[in-house]
């Protein structure tokens, strides 16, 4: 499984690396054309709906005074496109000053050789009443500033682009693939065959793996406590997320990522170096364990050093997928009854913090704000992230929180174990219908984002995932007359619906042959 995980991410990176967004300006899609020379520039819009779709209107280009527009403008700019330096004040304040000056458009010159995405605080400005706001690169800003001194005119428009983003497809594949791998690997743990590669041929004794995981069952009380702690952590991040807090999160993620990736790489390294050991003073150590640890430390070190690079998303996703798989191997649902407590509570948690809380507080969604890194836009390592691609005008990445894989994954792992313990066929399986339900739930989430159901602030993925999975599982269990058994405390002690006790001891090994092919 470690080999499959690594090869999957490497293949994705190889196939799509050339499509990665290295130039945010080109992705923004806005065209700015100088009337005097015909020179064209690209920019990133903050309010794309305010931009015209064709090059029909010419605007006088003027510099702002003061140049950063952090104070009310001192020169008339009504009906003109105003060039503003980035400065140190919020973009919403600049937008308010230009709105009061009746400017026709605002071009913000960045201090770096690329465009930027400007987050306008919806609680301070009325987005519908704002003029078009576009960021341009430092080089474009300097050339436009020179042209503004010569009474130049510009034409500003946003051509029609397809609203389909291919990075959504890639994120869907990654999320569903992680879900499947976690279920299969946790099932392999449950049949006791996880560390067979560590044993010599024909031997019942082998070297203990330093990456072996022990599972912990989640109780009903633990499910409630988990959601309380999750809400507390969310509020903690919202109110106290600063550079120090960000560094702490980075350290925790790096340490967890090293352990998780090492656990994922161990089977691959053992396949390359079977049964080879060294004997340092601390005792006998498998070579594959040292190799997997070294590769993991090197991967995390490279990611930390280059995490702002356009290709670093692949390493973050590799670490994130490994971490999700490791957690799902450690945490288990004992029965469907606990799932019917944990998952509906997670459903309510997600809906509350995305849809309900902003209306109660008349402000931003706490969850969306934390997911996007707060006011400073810290790139928090708590997400699967796919950047925008050149074939799409999307200006930002698509993201999926770890919890949107972990929480549904708990039900997926439970159903996989249930299938194995009861020797379920494809026709009587619960795991594969849950895989389908998870995939459909993600598609519904994307459609909700597309049509902006409930607003444009984002979508609570669990709103669509939980009904598609838990609802399907309950319906299947009831139709197969296994619901009571799946809710009982001895779910894995009963081999079939007739209650045959003679298979109880052999049930965990019922599908061992299936894993010999993996």
Short mmCIF file of C-alpha atoms in Angstrom, two decimals:
data_model
loop_
_atom_site.label_atom_id
_atom_site.label_comp_id
_atom_site.label_asym_id
_atom_site.label_seq_id
_atom_site.Cartn_x
_atom_site.Cartn_y
_atom_site.Cartn_z
CA UNK A 1 0.00 0.00 0.00
CA UNK A 2 2.88 2.39 0.70
CA UNK A 3 4.13 1.75 -2.83
CA UNK A 4 0.71 2.50 -4.28
CA UNK A 5 0.42 5.71 -2.26
CA UNK A 6 3.83 6.98 -3.34
CA UNK A 7 3.42 6.01 -6.99
CA UNK A 8 -0.02 7.65 -7.14
CA UNK A 9 1.24 11.03 -5.95
CA UNK A 10 4.40 10.89 -8.09
CA UNK A 11 2.34 10.03 -11.17
CA UNK A 12 -0.05 12.91 -10.49
CA UNK A 13 2.86 15.29 -10.03
CA UNK A 14 4.55 14.13 -13.24
CA UNK A 15 1.43 14.37 -15.36
CA UNK A 16 0.26 17.76 -14.16
CA UNK A 17 3.37 19.64 -13.09
CA UNK A 18 3.57 21.41 -16.45
CA UNK A 19 0.03 22.67 -15.92
CA UNK A 20 0.75 24.20 -12.52
CA UNK A 21 0.06 27.86 -12.07
CA UNK A 22 3.40 29.55 -11.95
CA UNK A 23 1.96 32.92 -13.07
CA UNK A 24 -1.02 34.02 -11.05
CA UNK A 25 -1.57 37.00 -13.34
CA UNK A 26 -2.19 34.73 -16.33
CA UNK A 27 -4.62 32.67 -14.29
CA UNK A 28 -6.61 35.71 -13.21
CA UNK A 29 -7.79 36.17 -16.78
CA UNK A 30 -8.36 39.96 -16.69
CA UNK A 31 -7.00 41.77 -19.78
CA UNK A 32 -5.70 45.32 -19.48
CA UNK A 33 -4.82 46.98 -22.77
CA UNK A 34 -3.08 50.32 -23.17
CA UNK A 35 -4.85 52.51 -25.72
CA UNK A 36 -1.66 54.20 -26.93
CA UNK A 37 0.55 51.17 -27.64
CA UNK A 38 -1.86 48.25 -27.55
CA UNK A 39 0.34 46.59 -24.90
CA UNK A 40 -1.61 44.00 -22.93
CA UNK A 41 -1.24 42.95 -19.31
CA UNK A 42 -2.97 40.28 -17.24
CA UNK A 43 -4.43 40.74 -13.78
CA UNK A 44 -6.34 39.01 -11.00
CA UNK A 45 -9.82 40.34 -10.11
CA UNK A 46 -11.30 40.56 -6.62
CA UNK A 47 -14.84 41.12 -7.90
CA UNK A 48 -15.01 39.50 -11.37
CA UNK A 49 -18.76 40.10 -11.71
CA UNK A 50 -18.08 43.85 -11.88
CA UNK A 51 -15.88 43.54 -14.97
CA UNK A 52 -17.19 43.89 -18.52
CA UNK A 53 -16.89 40.84 -20.75
CA UNK A 54 -15.67 42.66 -23.86
CA UNK A 55 -13.28 45.50 -24.74
CA UNK A 56 -15.85 48.21 -25.39
CA UNK A 57 -15.09 50.99 -22.90
CA UNK A 58 -11.91 53.04 -22.65
CA UNK A 59 -10.96 54.57 -19.29
CA UNK A 60 -8.54 57.36 -18.46
CA UNK A 61 -5.62 55.96 -16.44
CA UNK A 62 -4.61 58.07 -13.42
CA UNK A 63 -2.25 57.51 -10.49
CA UNK A 64 -3.70 57.66 -7.01
CA UNK A 65 -2.72 60.47 -4.65
CA UNK A 66 -1.68 59.39 -2.08
CA UNK A 67 -0.23 56.57 -4.11
CA UNK A 68 -1.37 53.74 -1.78
CA UNK A 69 -4.91 55.16 -1.32
CA UNK A 70 -4.71 54.47 2.39
CA UNK A 71 -6.23 57.92 2.97
CA UNK A 72 -9.03 59.64 1.02
CA UNK A 73 -7.88 60.68 -2.44
CA UNK A 74 -6.82 64.29 -2.81
CA UNK A 75 -7.24 64.53 -6.59
CA UNK A 76 -10.46 63.94 -8.58
CA UNK A 77 -10.56 60.54 -10.30
CA UNK A 78 -14.24 60.18 -11.11
CA UNK A 79 -14.80 57.90 -14.09
CA UNK A 80 -11.09 56.95 -14.32
CA UNK A 81 -9.12 53.79 -13.78
CA UNK A 82 -6.85 54.50 -10.80
CA UNK A 83 -3.44 52.89 -10.30
CA UNK A 84 -2.76 52.21 -6.59
CA UNK A 85 0.39 50.90 -4.91
CA UNK A 86 -0.04 47.95 -2.59
CA UNK A 87 0.96 49.80 0.59
CA UNK A 88 0.28 48.58 4.13
CA UNK A 89 -3.43 49.26 4.69
CA UNK A 90 -6.25 46.75 4.04
CA UNK A 91 -7.53 46.42 0.49
CA UNK A 92 -11.05 47.07 1.73
CA UNK A 93 -9.95 50.54 2.92
CA UNK A 94 -8.45 51.35 -0.50
CA UNK A 95 -11.68 50.16 -2.12
CA UNK A 96 -13.77 52.42 0.14
CA UNK A 97 -11.70 55.48 -0.73
CA UNK A 98 -11.96 54.83 -4.47
CA UNK A 99 -15.65 54.09 -4.14
CA UNK A 100 -16.19 57.48 -2.46
CA UNK A 101 -14.12 59.14 -5.20
CA UNK A 102 -16.38 57.51 -7.84
CA UNK A 103 -13.46 55.82 -9.62
CA UNK A 104 -14.39 53.50 -12.49
CA UNK A 105 -11.74 50.87 -11.66
CA UNK A 106 -8.86 50.21 -9.28
CA UNK A 107 -5.58 48.63 -10.40
CA UNK A 108 -3.36 47.56 -7.48
CA UNK A 109 0.35 47.28 -8.29
CA UNK A 110 2.01 44.47 -6.35
CA UNK A 111 5.45 44.73 -4.76
CA UNK A 112 6.44 41.35 -6.21
CA UNK A 113 6.80 39.97 -9.74
CA UNK A 114 3.38 38.36 -9.72
CA UNK A 115 -0.22 39.24 -9.05
CA UNK A 116 -1.99 38.65 -5.76
CA UNK A 117 -5.46 37.73 -4.63
CA UNK A 118 -6.99 40.59 -2.65
CA UNK A 119 -9.42 39.58 0.08
CA UNK A 120 -12.06 42.27 0.53
CA UNK A 121 -13.66 42.20 3.96
CA UNK A 122 -17.35 41.73 3.21
CA UNK A 123 -18.30 43.27 6.58
CA UNK A 124 -16.66 46.61 5.67
CA UNK A 125 -17.51 47.12 2.01
CA UNK A 126 -20.51 46.53 -0.21
CA UNK A 127 -19.09 44.32 -2.94
CA UNK A 128 -21.94 44.97 -5.38
CA UNK A 129 -21.31 48.73 -5.29
CA UNK A 130 -17.56 48.55 -5.85
CA UNK A 131 -15.82 49.33 -9.15
CA UNK A 132 -13.74 46.56 -10.76
CA UNK A 133 -10.67 45.82 -8.58
CA UNK A 134 -7.70 44.10 -10.22
CA UNK A 135 -4.16 43.34 -9.06
CA UNK A 136 -1.22 43.52 -11.46
CA UNK A 137 2.43 42.53 -11.13
CA UNK A 138 5.23 44.88 -10.10
CA UNK A 139 6.56 45.12 -13.66
CA UNK A 140 3.12 45.83 -15.12
CA UNK A 141 2.51 48.39 -12.38
CA UNK A 142 5.70 50.28 -13.21
CA UNK A 143 4.85 50.38 -16.92
CA UNK A 144 1.27 51.47 -16.23
CA UNK A 145 2.52 54.16 -13.84
CA UNK A 146 4.75 55.54 -16.59
CA UNK A 147 1.85 55.49 -19.03
CA UNK A 148 -0.42 57.26 -16.54
CA UNK A 149 1.93 60.23 -16.58
CA UNK A 150 1.26 60.58 -20.32
CA UNK A 151 -2.56 60.69 -20.06
CA UNK A 152 -2.90 57.15 -21.39
CA UNK A 153 -6.18 55.29 -21.64
CA UNK A 154 -6.82 51.61 -20.95
CA UNK A 155 -9.44 49.07 -21.80
CA UNK A 156 -10.28 46.61 -19.05
CA UNK A 157 -12.28 43.40 -19.49
CA UNK A 158 -12.62 39.79 -18.40
CA UNK A 159 -13.11 37.43 -21.37
CA UNK A 160 -15.49 34.52 -21.09
CA UNK A 161 -13.79 31.43 -19.69
CA UNK A 162 -15.01 28.00 -18.88
CA UNK A 163 -15.89 27.82 -15.18
CA UNK A 164 -14.73 24.21 -15.06
CA UNK A 165 -11.53 23.69 -13.07
CA UNK A 166 -9.56 20.52 -13.74
CA UNK A 167 -7.98 20.76 -10.31
CA UNK A 168 -11.38 19.82 -8.88
CA UNK A 169 -11.16 16.47 -10.69
CA UNK A 170 -7.67 15.89 -9.35
CA UNK A 171 -8.73 16.69 -5.79
CA UNK A 172 -11.69 14.30 -6.14
CA UNK A 173 -9.35 11.52 -7.28
CA UNK A 174 -6.95 12.18 -4.41
CA UNK A 175 -9.69 12.26 -1.76
CA UNK A 176 -11.47 9.12 -2.98
CA UNK A 177 -8.15 7.35 -3.47
CA UNK A 178 -7.08 8.18 0.10
CA UNK A 179 -10.46 6.96 1.38
CA UNK A 180 -10.05 3.63 -0.43
CA UNK A 181 -6.43 3.14 0.65
CA UNK A 182 -7.24 3.89 4.28
CA UNK A 183 -10.10 1.39 4.30
CA UNK A 184 -8.09 -1.38 2.65
CA UNK A 185 -5.01 -0.80 4.79
CA UNK A 186 -7.00 -0.65 8.04
CA UNK A 187 -8.73 -3.86 6.97
CA UNK A 188 -5.32 -5.42 6.43
CA UNK A 189 -4.38 -4.38 9.98
CA UNK A 190 -7.52 -6.02 11.32
CA UNK A 191 -6.67 -9.45 9.87
CA UNK A 192 -3.23 -9.42 11.47
CA UNK A 193 -1.30 -9.54 8.20
CA UNK A 194 0.06 -5.98 8.27
CA UNK A 195 3.68 -6.86 9.07
CA UNK A 196 4.06 -10.16 7.26
CA UNK A 197 6.83 -8.67 5.13
CA UNK A 198 8.97 -8.34 8.28
CA UNK A 199 9.11 -12.09 8.88
CA UNK A 200 11.66 -14.47 7.35
CA UNK A 201 10.28 -17.11 5.03
CA UNK A 202 8.34 -19.72 6.98
CA UNK A 203 9.05 -18.07 10.30
CA UNK A 204 6.44 -17.02 12.83
CA UNK A 205 8.79 -14.53 14.46
CA UNK A 206 10.07 -11.38 12.92
CA UNK A 207 11.49 -8.04 13.73
CA UNK A 208 9.00 -5.76 15.39
CA UNK A 209 8.23 -2.75 13.22
CA UNK A 210 8.83 0.62 14.77
CA UNK A 211 5.89 1.90 12.70
CA UNK A 212 3.30 -0.64 13.82
CA UNK A 213 0.08 1.09 14.89
CA UNK A 214 -2.40 0.09 17.56
CA UNK A 215 -6.07 0.87 17.04
CA UNK A 216 -8.26 2.71 19.54
CA UNK A 217 -12.04 2.40 19.63
CA UNK A 218 -14.17 5.56 19.72
CA UNK A 219 -16.97 5.55 22.30
CA UNK A 220 -20.21 7.55 22.19
CA UNK A 221 -18.85 9.89 24.86
CA UNK A 222 -15.63 10.22 22.91
CA UNK A 223 -17.62 11.19 19.81
CA UNK A 224 -19.33 14.05 21.69
CA UNK A 225 -16.05 15.15 23.28
CA UNK A 226 -14.38 15.15 19.87
CA UNK A 227 -16.85 17.63 18.44
CA UNK A 228 -16.59 19.88 21.50
CA UNK A 229 -12.79 19.88 21.20
CA UNK A 230 -13.02 20.51 17.46
CA UNK A 231 -15.18 23.60 18.02
CA UNK A 232 -12.83 24.82 20.74
CA UNK A 233 -9.80 24.34 18.49
CA UNK A 234 -11.53 26.18 15.66
CA UNK A 235 -12.24 29.19 17.87
CA UNK A 236 -8.71 29.07 19.24
CA UNK A 237 -7.29 29.25 15.71
CA UNK A 238 -9.71 32.01 14.73
CA UNK A 239 -8.86 34.33 17.61
CA UNK A 240 -5.20 33.55 18.22
CA UNK A 241 -3.76 32.54 14.86
CA UNK A 242 -0.51 34.46 14.54
CA UNK A 243 3.04 33.72 13.43
CA UNK A 244 3.93 31.89 16.66
CA UNK A 245 0.80 29.75 16.51
CA UNK A 246 1.46 29.09 12.84
CA UNK A 247 4.99 27.88 13.60
CA UNK A 248 3.65 25.53 16.28
CA UNK A 249 1.19 24.04 13.80
CA UNK A 250 3.96 23.62 11.24
CA UNK A 251 6.16 21.79 13.75
CA UNK A 252 3.33 19.46 14.82
CA UNK A 253 2.40 18.72 11.22
CA UNK A 254 6.03 18.08 10.28
CA UNK A 255 6.59 15.62 13.13
CA UNK A 256 3.31 13.83 12.42
CA UNK A 257 4.09 13.83 8.71
CA UNK A 258 7.45 12.17 9.28
CA UNK A 259 5.85 9.36 11.27
CA UNK A 260 2.93 8.92 8.87
CA UNK A 261 5.02 8.96 5.70
CA UNK A 262 7.54 6.56 7.22
CA UNK A 263 4.71 4.17 8.02
CA UNK A 264 3.45 4.47 4.44
CA UNK A 265 6.89 3.97 2.91
CA UNK A 266 7.90 1.02 5.09
CA UNK A 267 6.25 -1.64 2.88
CA UNK A 268 7.90 -0.17 -0.23
CA UNK A 269 11.33 -0.03 1.42
CA UNK A 270 10.91 -3.56 2.77
CA UNK A 271 10.02 -4.73 -0.73
CA UNK A 272 13.29 -3.24 -2.00
CA UNK A 273 15.38 -4.48 0.96
CA UNK A 274 13.69 -7.59 2.37
CA UNK A 275 14.96 -8.96 5.69
CA UNK A 276 18.13 -6.83 5.78
CA UNK A 277 19.22 -5.55 9.19
CA UNK A 278 22.08 -3.70 10.83
CA UNK A 279 23.34 -4.02 14.40
CA UNK A 280 24.10 -0.62 15.97
CA UNK A 281 24.70 -0.36 19.75
CA UNK A 282 20.98 0.12 20.36
CA UNK A 283 20.18 -3.32 18.92
CA UNK A 284 19.08 -4.94 15.70
CA UNK A 285 17.37 -2.49 13.32
CA UNK A 286 15.76 -3.29 9.94
CA UNK A 287 17.38 -1.41 7.06
CA UNK A 288 14.01 -0.64 5.51
CA UNK A 289 12.95 1.18 8.72
CA UNK A 290 16.02 3.43 8.54
CA UNK A 291 15.46 4.02 4.83
CA UNK A 292 11.78 4.93 5.26
CA UNK A 293 12.62 7.27 8.14
CA UNK A 294 15.37 8.95 6.11
CA UNK A 295 13.12 9.47 3.11
CA UNK A 296 10.38 10.89 5.34
CA UNK A 297 12.68 13.33 7.08
CA UNK A 298 14.11 14.42 3.71
CA UNK A 299 10.61 14.91 2.26
CA UNK A 300 9.49 17.05 5.20
CA UNK A 301 12.73 19.07 5.06
CA UNK A 302 12.26 19.79 1.35
CA UNK A 303 8.63 20.74 1.91
CA UNK A 304 9.51 23.13 4.75
CA UNK A 305 12.25 24.74 2.67
CA UNK A 306 10.18 25.18 -0.50
CA UNK A 307 6.59 25.11 0.76
CA UNK A 308 5.75 28.39 -1.01
CA UNK A 309 6.94 27.06 -4.38
CA UNK A 310 4.39 26.21 -7.06
CA UNK A 311 5.22 22.47 -6.87
CA UNK A 312 5.25 22.13 -3.05
CA UNK A 313 1.55 21.20 -3.01
CA UNK A 314 2.47 17.65 -4.07
CA UNK A 315 4.64 17.14 -0.99
CA UNK A 316 2.04 18.65 1.35
CA UNK A 317 -0.64 16.40 -0.11
CA UNK A 318 1.65 13.37 0.16
CA UNK A 319 2.20 14.11 3.84
CA UNK A 320 -1.49 14.87 4.36
CA UNK A 321 -2.66 11.66 2.67
CA UNK A 322 -0.17 9.63 4.70
CA UNK A 323 -1.35 11.29 7.92
CA UNK A 324 -5.00 10.61 7.12
CA UNK A 325 -4.27 6.95 6.41
CA UNK A 326 -2.30 6.57 9.65
CA UNK A 327 -5.05 8.17 11.76
CA UNK A 328 -7.70 5.95 10.18
CA UNK A 329 -5.57 2.92 10.98
CA UNK A 330 -5.46 4.01 14.62
CA UNK A 331 -9.04 5.12 15.30
CA UNK A 332 -11.94 2.71 14.86
CA UNK A 333 -15.70 2.78 15.24
CA UNK A 334 -16.83 -0.25 17.31
CA UNK A 335 -20.30 -0.36 15.78
CA UNK A 336 -22.82 1.57 13.71
CA UNK A 337 -24.41 3.02 16.84
CA UNK A 338 -21.35 5.16 17.56
CA UNK A 339 -21.24 6.17 13.88
CA UNK A 340 -24.86 7.36 14.21
CA UNK A 341 -23.71 9.65 17.03
CA UNK A 342 -20.41 10.92 15.67
CA UNK A 343 -21.33 11.56 12.04
CA UNK A 344 -24.63 13.45 12.56
CA UNK A 345 -22.85 15.62 15.15
CA UNK A 346 -20.10 16.26 12.59
CA UNK A 347 -22.81 17.11 10.06
CA UNK A 348 -24.30 19.70 12.45
CA UNK A 349 -20.83 21.04 13.30
CA UNK A 350 -19.96 21.65 9.67
CA UNK A 351 -23.29 23.27 8.80
CA UNK A 352 -23.27 25.49 11.87
CA UNK A 353 -19.81 26.97 11.38
CA UNK A 354 -20.22 27.55 7.63
CA UNK A 355 -23.87 28.60 7.24
CA UNK A 356 -25.44 29.46 10.61
CA UNK A 357 -22.67 31.15 12.61
CA UNK A 358 -22.07 33.98 10.03
CA UNK A 359 -25.76 34.95 10.30
CA UNK A 360 -25.67 34.91 14.10
CA UNK A 361 -22.52 37.03 14.33
CA UNK A 362 -23.10 39.08 11.16
CA UNK A 363 -19.49 38.43 10.14
CA UNK A 364 -17.26 36.01 8.33
CA UNK A 365 -17.53 32.24 8.69
CA UNK A 366 -15.08 31.16 11.38
CA UNK A 367 -14.40 27.88 9.59
CA UNK A 368 -13.83 29.46 6.19
CA UNK A 369 -11.61 32.14 7.74
CA UNK A 370 -9.44 29.53 9.49
CA UNK A 371 -9.30 27.30 6.40
CA UNK A 372 -8.00 30.20 4.30
CA UNK A 373 -5.36 31.14 6.88
CA UNK A 374 -6.97 34.11 8.63
CA UNK A 375 -6.23 37.75 7.84
CA UNK A 376 -2.60 36.99 6.99
CA UNK A 377 -3.56 34.06 4.73
CA UNK A 378 -1.21 31.61 6.43
CA UNK A 379 -0.94 28.42 4.40
CA UNK A 380 -2.10 26.05 7.12
CA UNK A 381 -1.07 22.41 6.60
CA UNK A 382 -4.52 21.05 7.45
CA UNK A 383 -5.82 20.70 3.93
CA UNK A 384 -5.49 18.70 0.76
CA UNK A 385 -4.77 21.41 -1.77
CA UNK A 386 -4.54 21.51 -5.56
CA UNK A 387 -3.43 24.77 -7.19
CA UNK A 388 -5.13 26.29 -10.20
CA UNK A 389 -4.17 25.07 -13.67
CA UNK A 390 -3.44 27.07 -16.78
CA UNK A 391 -6.42 25.63 -18.61
CA UNK A 392 -8.67 27.37 -16.09
CA UNK A 393 -8.94 31.06 -15.10
CA UNK A 394 -9.33 30.09 -11.44
CA UNK A 395 -7.32 32.41 -9.22
CA UNK A 396 -6.94 30.17 -6.22
CA UNK A 397 -6.48 26.54 -5.24
CA UNK A 398 -9.22 24.07 -4.45
CA UNK A 399 -9.00 22.71 -0.92
CA UNK A 400 -10.48 19.92 1.16
CA UNK A 401 -10.01 19.74 4.91
CA UNK A 402 -8.49 16.64 6.46
CA UNK A 403 -11.70 16.22 8.47
CA UNK A 404 -13.71 15.83 5.28
CA UNK A 405 -11.75 12.66 4.61
CA UNK A 406 -11.11 11.49 8.18
CA UNK A 407 -14.66 11.57 9.54
CA UNK A 408 -16.30 9.79 6.58
CA UNK A 409 -13.23 7.53 6.51
CA UNK A 410 -14.06 6.21 9.98
CA UNK A 411 -17.31 4.81 8.59
CA UNK A 412 -15.43 3.50 5.56
CA UNK A 413 -12.93 1.65 7.78
CA UNK A 414 -15.75 0.23 9.91
CA UNK A 415 -17.60 -1.11 6.88
CA UNK A 416 -14.38 -2.57 5.46
CA UNK A 417 -13.71 -4.43 8.69
CA UNK A 418 -17.33 -5.60 8.80
CA UNK A 419 -17.01 -6.97 5.26
CA UNK A 420 -13.84 -8.86 6.17
CA UNK A 421 -15.14 -10.29 9.42
CA UNK A 422 -18.32 -11.48 7.76
CA UNK A 423 -16.75 -12.62 4.49
CA UNK A 424 -18.96 -10.29 2.47
CA UNK A 425 -18.95 -10.54 -1.31
CA UNK A 426 -19.12 -7.62 -3.71
CA UNK A 427 -22.90 -7.98 -3.75
CA UNK A 428 -23.21 -7.89 0.06
CA UNK A 429 -20.38 -5.42 0.74
CA UNK A 430 -20.85 -2.23 2.73
CA UNK A 431 -17.44 -0.75 2.02
CA UNK A 432 -17.68 -0.32 -1.74
CA UNK A 433 -21.15 1.30 -1.57
CA UNK A 434 -19.60 3.71 0.94
CA UNK A 435 -16.79 4.46 -1.51
CA UNK A 436 -19.44 5.27 -4.12
CA UNK A 437 -21.37 7.35 -1.57
CA UNK A 438 -18.24 9.31 -0.69
CA UNK A 439 -17.50 10.01 -4.34
CA UNK A 440 -21.07 11.12 -5.01
CA UNK A 441 -21.05 13.30 -1.87
CA UNK A 442 -17.94 15.11 -3.10
CA UNK A 443 -19.54 15.65 -6.50
CA UNK A 444 -22.59 17.16 -4.79
CA UNK A 445 -20.27 19.44 -2.81
CA UNK A 446 -18.67 20.67 -6.04
CA UNK A 447 -22.09 21.26 -7.61
CA UNK A 448 -23.15 23.24 -4.55
CA UNK A 449 -20.01 25.36 -4.91
CA UNK A 450 -20.71 25.80 -8.62
CA UNK A 451 -24.26 27.07 -8.03
CA UNK A 452 -23.28 28.89 -4.80
CA UNK A 453 -25.99 27.19 -2.75
CA UNK A 454 -26.24 29.04 0.54
CA UNK A 455 -23.82 31.73 -0.65
CA UNK A 456 -20.34 32.06 -2.07
CA UNK A 457 -18.45 31.61 1.21
CA UNK A 458 -17.77 27.89 0.71
CA UNK A 459 -19.59 24.65 1.33
CA UNK A 460 -19.63 22.30 4.33
CA UNK A 461 -18.62 19.05 2.63
CA UNK A 462 -20.03 16.89 5.44
CA UNK A 463 -23.49 18.26 4.62
CA UNK A 464 -23.39 16.13 1.48
CA UNK A 465 -20.98 13.34 2.49
CA UNK A 466 -22.71 12.13 5.66
CA UNK A 467 -26.18 11.53 4.13
CA UNK A 468 -24.63 9.83 1.09
CA UNK A 469 -22.64 7.43 3.29
CA UNK A 470 -24.37 6.97 6.65
CA UNK A 471 -27.83 7.12 5.11
CA UNK A 472 -26.83 4.53 2.51
CA UNK A 473 -25.29 2.25 5.15
CA UNK A 474 -28.39 2.39 7.36
CA UNK A 475 -30.68 1.65 4.40
CA UNK A 476 -28.54 -1.29 3.26
CA UNK A 477 -28.27 -2.68 6.81
CA UNK A 478 -32.03 -2.45 7.32
CA UNK A 479 -32.79 -4.07 3.96
CA UNK A 480 -30.36 -6.92 4.74
CA UNK A 481 -31.71 -7.30 8.31
CA UNK A 482 -28.28 -6.59 9.77
CA UNK A 483 -28.96 -3.19 11.33
CA UNK A 484 -29.42 -4.52 14.87
CA UNK A 485 -26.28 -6.59 14.61
CA UNK A 486 -24.24 -3.65 13.27
CA UNK A 487 -25.40 -1.51 16.19
CA UNK A 488 -24.56 -4.12 18.82
CA UNK A 489 -21.36 -4.23 20.86
CA UNK A 490 -20.38 -7.60 19.36
CA UNK A 491 -20.49 -6.50 15.72
CA UNK A 492 -17.26 -8.32 14.92
CA UNK A 493 -18.05 -11.36 17.01
CA UNK A 494 -20.89 -12.61 14.82
CA UNK A 495 -19.96 -14.15 11.54
CA UNK A 496 -23.26 -13.90 9.67
CA UNK A 497 -26.92 -13.04 10.04
CA UNK A 498 -27.77 -16.52 11.23
CA UNK A 499 -25.29 -16.15 14.08
CA UNK A 500 -22.96 -19.02 13.23
CA UNK A 501 -20.47 -19.14 16.08
CA UNK A 502 -18.09 -21.64 14.52
CA UNK A 503 -16.74 -18.97 12.13
CA UNK A 504 -16.04 -16.47 14.89
CA UNK A 505 -12.39 -17.34 15.33
CA UNK A 506 -11.75 -17.68 11.60
CA UNK A 507 -13.67 -14.59 10.48
CA UNK A 508 -10.74 -12.18 10.68
CA UNK A 509 -8.79 -14.38 8.26
CA UNK A 510 -11.66 -14.96 5.88
CA UNK A 511 -10.34 -12.70 3.17
CA UNK A 512 -6.60 -13.14 3.63
CA UNK A 513 -6.33 -14.50 0.10
CA UNK A 514 -7.65 -11.21 -1.20
CA UNK A 515 -4.62 -9.39 0.22
CA UNK A 516 -2.09 -11.73 -1.29
CA UNK A 517 -2.89 -10.07 -4.62
CA UNK A 518 -2.25 -6.49 -3.41
#
